[in-house]
Short mmCIF file of C-alpha atoms in Angstrom, two decimals:
data_model
loop_
_atom_site.label_atom_id
_atom_site.label_comp_id
_atom_site.label_asym_id
_atom_site.label_seq_id
_atom_site.Cartn_x
_atom_site.Cartn_y
_atom_site.Cartn_z
CA GLY J 1 26.71 17.00 -1.84
CA SER J 2 24.56 14.15 -2.85
CA GLY J 3 22.62 14.04 0.27
CA GLY J 4 19.15 14.56 -1.23
CA ASN J 5 16.67 11.80 -0.84
CA GLY J 6 13.63 13.34 -2.29
CA CYS J 7 10.94 11.60 -4.30
CA GLU J 8 12.98 11.99 -7.42
CA GLU J 9 15.65 9.76 -5.90
CA ASN J 10 13.05 6.84 -5.44
CA LYS J 11 14.73 3.90 -6.50
CA THR J 12 12.08 1.30 -5.31
CA ILE J 13 9.05 0.00 -7.45
CA TRP J 14 5.87 -1.61 -5.96
CA VAL J 15 4.66 -4.84 -7.70
CA GLY J 16 1.10 -6.00 -7.18
CA ASP J 17 -1.37 -8.53 -8.39
CA LEU J 18 1.17 -11.29 -7.53
CA GLN J 19 -0.12 -14.72 -7.33
CA TYR J 20 0.56 -16.93 -4.01
CA TRP J 21 3.44 -18.58 -5.96
CA MET J 22 5.37 -15.80 -7.15
CA ASP J 23 8.35 -15.35 -4.84
CA GLU J 24 11.60 -13.44 -4.94
CA ASN J 25 13.13 -15.68 -7.41
CA TYR J 26 10.17 -15.19 -9.87
CA LEU J 27 10.66 -11.37 -9.50
CA HIS J 28 14.40 -11.61 -9.82
CA ASN J 29 14.08 -13.71 -13.36
CA CYS J 30 11.69 -10.90 -14.43
CA PHE J 31 13.60 -7.67 -13.32
CA GLY J 32 17.21 -9.28 -12.46
CA PRO J 33 18.48 -9.67 -16.05
CA SER J 34 19.08 -5.93 -16.28
CA GLY J 35 21.74 -6.24 -13.65
CA GLU J 36 20.34 -3.15 -11.95
CA VAL J 37 18.43 -4.74 -9.02
CA VAL J 38 19.67 -4.38 -5.42
CA THR J 39 17.00 -5.96 -3.27
CA ILE J 40 13.67 -7.85 -4.03
CA LYS J 41 10.90 -8.47 -1.25
CA VAL J 42 7.78 -10.20 -1.53
CA ILE J 43 5.58 -9.00 1.62
CA ARG J 44 4.40 -12.25 3.27
CA ASN J 45 1.60 -12.54 6.20
CA ARG J 46 3.34 -12.97 9.54
CA GLN J 47 0.99 -15.73 10.81
CA THR J 48 0.77 -17.87 7.51
CA GLY J 49 3.88 -16.82 5.64
CA GLN J 50 1.58 -16.68 2.62
CA SER J 51 2.23 -13.95 -0.09
CA GLU J 52 0.13 -10.73 0.68
CA GLY J 53 0.06 -10.24 -3.09
CA TYR J 54 2.66 -7.41 -3.40
CA GLY J 55 6.23 -6.97 -3.15
CA PHE J 56 8.96 -4.35 -3.89
CA VAL J 57 12.10 -4.37 -6.06
CA GLU J 58 14.88 -1.79 -5.53
CA PHE J 59 17.19 -0.79 -8.01
CA PHE J 60 20.59 0.96 -8.21
CA SER J 61 19.32 4.06 -9.51
CA HIS J 62 16.17 6.02 -10.04
CA ALA J 63 16.88 5.78 -13.71
CA SER J 64 16.74 2.07 -13.76
CA ALA J 65 13.85 1.86 -11.60
CA ASP J 66 11.88 4.09 -13.96
CA LYS J 67 13.02 2.13 -16.89
CA ALA J 68 11.78 -0.97 -15.56
CA LEU J 69 8.41 0.80 -14.75
CA GLN J 70 8.21 2.06 -18.34
CA ASN J 71 9.17 -1.35 -19.90
CA PHE J 72 7.07 -3.86 -17.73
CA THR J 73 3.91 -1.95 -16.84
CA GLY J 74 1.03 -3.62 -18.79
CA HIS J 75 3.12 -6.40 -20.22
CA VAL J 76 2.17 -10.08 -19.29
CA MET J 77 3.77 -11.50 -16.45
CA PRO J 78 5.91 -14.66 -17.37
CA ASN J 79 3.67 -17.96 -16.94
CA THR J 80 0.54 -15.91 -16.48
CA ASP J 81 -2.36 -14.33 -18.54
CA ARG J 82 -2.01 -11.15 -16.22
CA ALA J 83 -0.21 -7.82 -16.88
CA PHE J 84 2.51 -6.41 -14.55
CA LYS J 85 0.85 -3.99 -12.05
CA LEU J 86 3.52 -1.60 -11.07
CA ASN J 87 3.97 1.65 -9.35
CA TRP J 88 6.60 3.87 -7.32
CA ALA J 89 6.84 2.48 -3.82
CA SER J 90 5.89 5.24 -1.14
CA TYR J 91 8.86 4.24 1.11
CA SER J 92 12.46 2.99 0.69
CA MET J 93 13.09 -0.56 1.64
CA GLY J 94 15.85 0.66 4.04
CA GLU J 95 13.12 2.04 6.46
CA LYS J 96 11.36 -0.36 8.48
CA ARG J 97 7.94 0.84 7.58
CA SER J 98 5.55 -1.84 6.45
CA GLU J 99 3.06 0.57 5.03
CA VAL J 100 3.36 4.37 5.05
CA VAL J 101 0.17 5.92 4.98
CA SER J 102 -0.10 9.31 3.09
CA ASP J 103 -2.79 11.94 3.63
CA HIS J 104 -4.66 10.46 0.58
CA SER J 105 -5.96 7.43 2.52
CA ILE J 106 -9.60 6.53 3.18
CA PHE J 107 -11.28 4.30 5.90
CA VAL J 108 -13.46 1.62 4.33
CA GLY J 109 -15.77 -0.28 6.74
CA ASP J 110 -18.71 -2.71 7.11
CA LEU J 111 -16.68 -5.15 4.76
CA ALA J 112 -18.10 -8.86 4.18
CA ALA J 113 -15.86 -11.33 5.64
CA ASP J 114 -14.57 -12.55 2.21
CA VAL J 115 -13.32 -9.14 1.07
CA THR J 116 -9.72 -9.27 0.05
CA ASP J 117 -7.11 -6.75 -0.53
CA GLU J 118 -7.50 -7.53 -4.36
CA MET J 119 -11.18 -7.23 -4.09
CA LEU J 120 -10.97 -3.81 -2.43
CA MET J 121 -8.28 -2.51 -4.79
CA GLU J 122 -10.33 -3.56 -7.83
CA LEU J 123 -13.54 -1.89 -6.67
CA PHE J 124 -11.70 1.34 -6.36
CA ALA J 125 -9.19 1.16 -9.14
CA SER J 126 -12.01 0.52 -11.69
CA LYS J 127 -13.40 4.08 -11.13
CA TYR J 128 -10.20 6.08 -9.80
CA ARG J 129 -7.05 5.80 -11.63
CA SER J 130 -4.88 7.12 -8.89
CA VAL J 131 -5.36 4.16 -6.56
CA LYS J 132 -2.07 2.94 -5.12
CA GLY J 133 -3.07 0.12 -3.00
CA ALA J 134 -5.72 -1.16 -0.58
CA LYS J 135 -5.47 -3.03 2.56
CA VAL J 136 -8.03 -5.28 4.53
CA ILE J 137 -6.99 -5.44 8.36
CA ILE J 138 -6.62 -8.85 9.46
CA ASP J 139 -7.14 -10.12 13.05
CA ALA J 140 -3.68 -11.37 14.14
CA ASN J 141 -5.24 -13.97 16.64
CA THR J 142 -7.86 -15.58 14.15
CA GLY J 143 -6.42 -14.69 10.87
CA ARG J 144 -9.86 -13.46 9.68
CA SER J 145 -10.78 -9.96 8.30
CA ARG J 146 -11.74 -7.53 10.96
CA GLY J 147 -14.24 -5.99 8.53
CA TYR J 148 -12.43 -2.81 7.73
CA GLY J 149 -9.50 -1.64 5.70
CA PHE J 150 -7.85 1.32 3.94
CA VAL J 151 -7.55 2.36 0.34
CA ARG J 152 -4.53 4.78 -0.80
CA PHE J 153 -4.96 7.24 -3.47
CA GLY J 154 -2.19 9.39 -5.20
CA ASP J 155 -4.46 12.15 -5.86
CA ASP J 156 -6.53 14.16 -3.42
CA THR J 157 -9.29 14.67 -5.99
CA ASP J 158 -9.87 11.07 -6.56
CA LYS J 159 -9.92 10.68 -2.75
CA ALA J 160 -12.54 13.33 -2.36
CA HIS J 161 -14.69 11.76 -4.99
CA ALA J 162 -14.36 8.35 -3.42
CA MET J 163 -15.45 9.54 -0.04
CA THR J 164 -18.78 10.96 -1.62
CA GLU J 165 -19.39 8.35 -4.42
CA MET J 166 -18.38 5.11 -2.82
CA ASN J 167 -20.56 5.17 0.22
CA GLY J 168 -23.12 2.23 0.04
CA VAL J 169 -21.36 0.48 -3.07
CA TYR J 170 -21.46 -3.25 -2.86
CA CYS J 171 -18.27 -5.18 -2.22
CA SER J 172 -18.91 -8.84 -2.36
CA THR J 173 -22.38 -9.15 -0.39
CA ARG J 174 -22.39 -5.79 1.56
CA PRO J 175 -22.37 -2.04 0.98
CA ILE J 176 -19.24 -0.33 2.40
CA ARG J 177 -18.99 2.62 4.39
CA VAL J 178 -16.13 4.97 3.74
CA GLY J 179 -14.74 7.76 5.83
CA PRO J 180 -11.43 9.80 6.49
CA ALA J 181 -8.53 7.58 7.77
CA THR J 182 -7.34 9.16 10.70
CA PRO J 183 -5.12 7.41 13.14
CA ARG J 184 -6.64 6.81 16.42
CA ARG J 185 -3.51 7.15 18.39
CA THR J 186 -3.26 10.77 18.83
CA SER J 187 -5.77 11.50 21.68
CA GLY J 188 -4.12 14.74 22.52
CA ASP J 189 -4.48 16.10 19.20
CA SER J 190 -7.51 18.51 20.31
CA GLY J 191 -5.17 20.98 21.94
CA SER J 192 -5.76 19.40 25.48
CA SER J 193 -2.05 18.74 25.83
CA THR J 194 0.07 21.68 26.29
CA PRO J 195 1.82 22.97 23.22
CA GLY J 196 5.49 22.71 22.65
CA HIS J 197 5.34 19.20 24.30
CA SER J 198 7.61 17.93 21.73
CA ASP J 199 4.43 17.12 19.84
CA GLY J 200 5.92 17.38 16.32
CA ASP J 201 7.97 14.14 16.97
CA SER J 202 5.18 12.04 18.34
CA ASN J 203 2.70 13.14 15.65
CA ASN J 204 5.38 11.93 13.18
CA ARG J 205 5.48 8.83 14.78
CA THR J 206 1.88 7.95 14.82
CA GLY J 207 1.28 8.16 11.02
CA ILE J 208 3.63 5.49 10.28
CA CYS J 209 2.35 1.95 11.01
CA TRP J 210 -0.83 2.55 12.06
CA TRP J 211 -2.41 1.09 8.83
CA ALA J 212 -0.16 -1.85 9.26
CA ARG J 213 -1.59 -2.60 12.81
CA PRO J 214 -4.21 -0.34 14.12
CA LYS J 215 -4.99 -0.71 17.86
CA CYS J 216 -8.44 0.18 19.01
#
């Protein structure tokens, strides 16, 4: 049967470095002519409706997604002087997961108020090739940065280096503080809860959306 949905079946690519005016139509003009595109989604801020600077393009097959990745990476985006920034998406668009956090994420704190996703991404991507994404957490009520965020790596070695090398490095006007990214939800992790309490399921759940909306 063709029931496998492992990584090799990933048909969705992540598109980063999008400018505020780049919408689904823009991306469709870039990727659509191949006739291989199923859906296109630009991620927008729920409060403002403004683009978050990245989106996803889902193709009919892994092969056509892979081809787009090869053909477009490094090429200049139409009407700009920027190159396409592409990567495999870490989840399929069918799943309702705004961001899936892998074990390769780190916490970044003490951020200056003006630090954006892009600034955080550039700071780490300039040193570590495997950086997959960066997210500054925004307060839903004020629309301002909460002073911390997360950086996701594709590689454990880079993550380990960043944990030691990036502490105290300046981003904008302040030195940053880095640490392990651990979901705060699981308080029963220390073994205080009884084992066999269908823990596996609840643990599975907590890792999914905490990066998108952590609750203190």
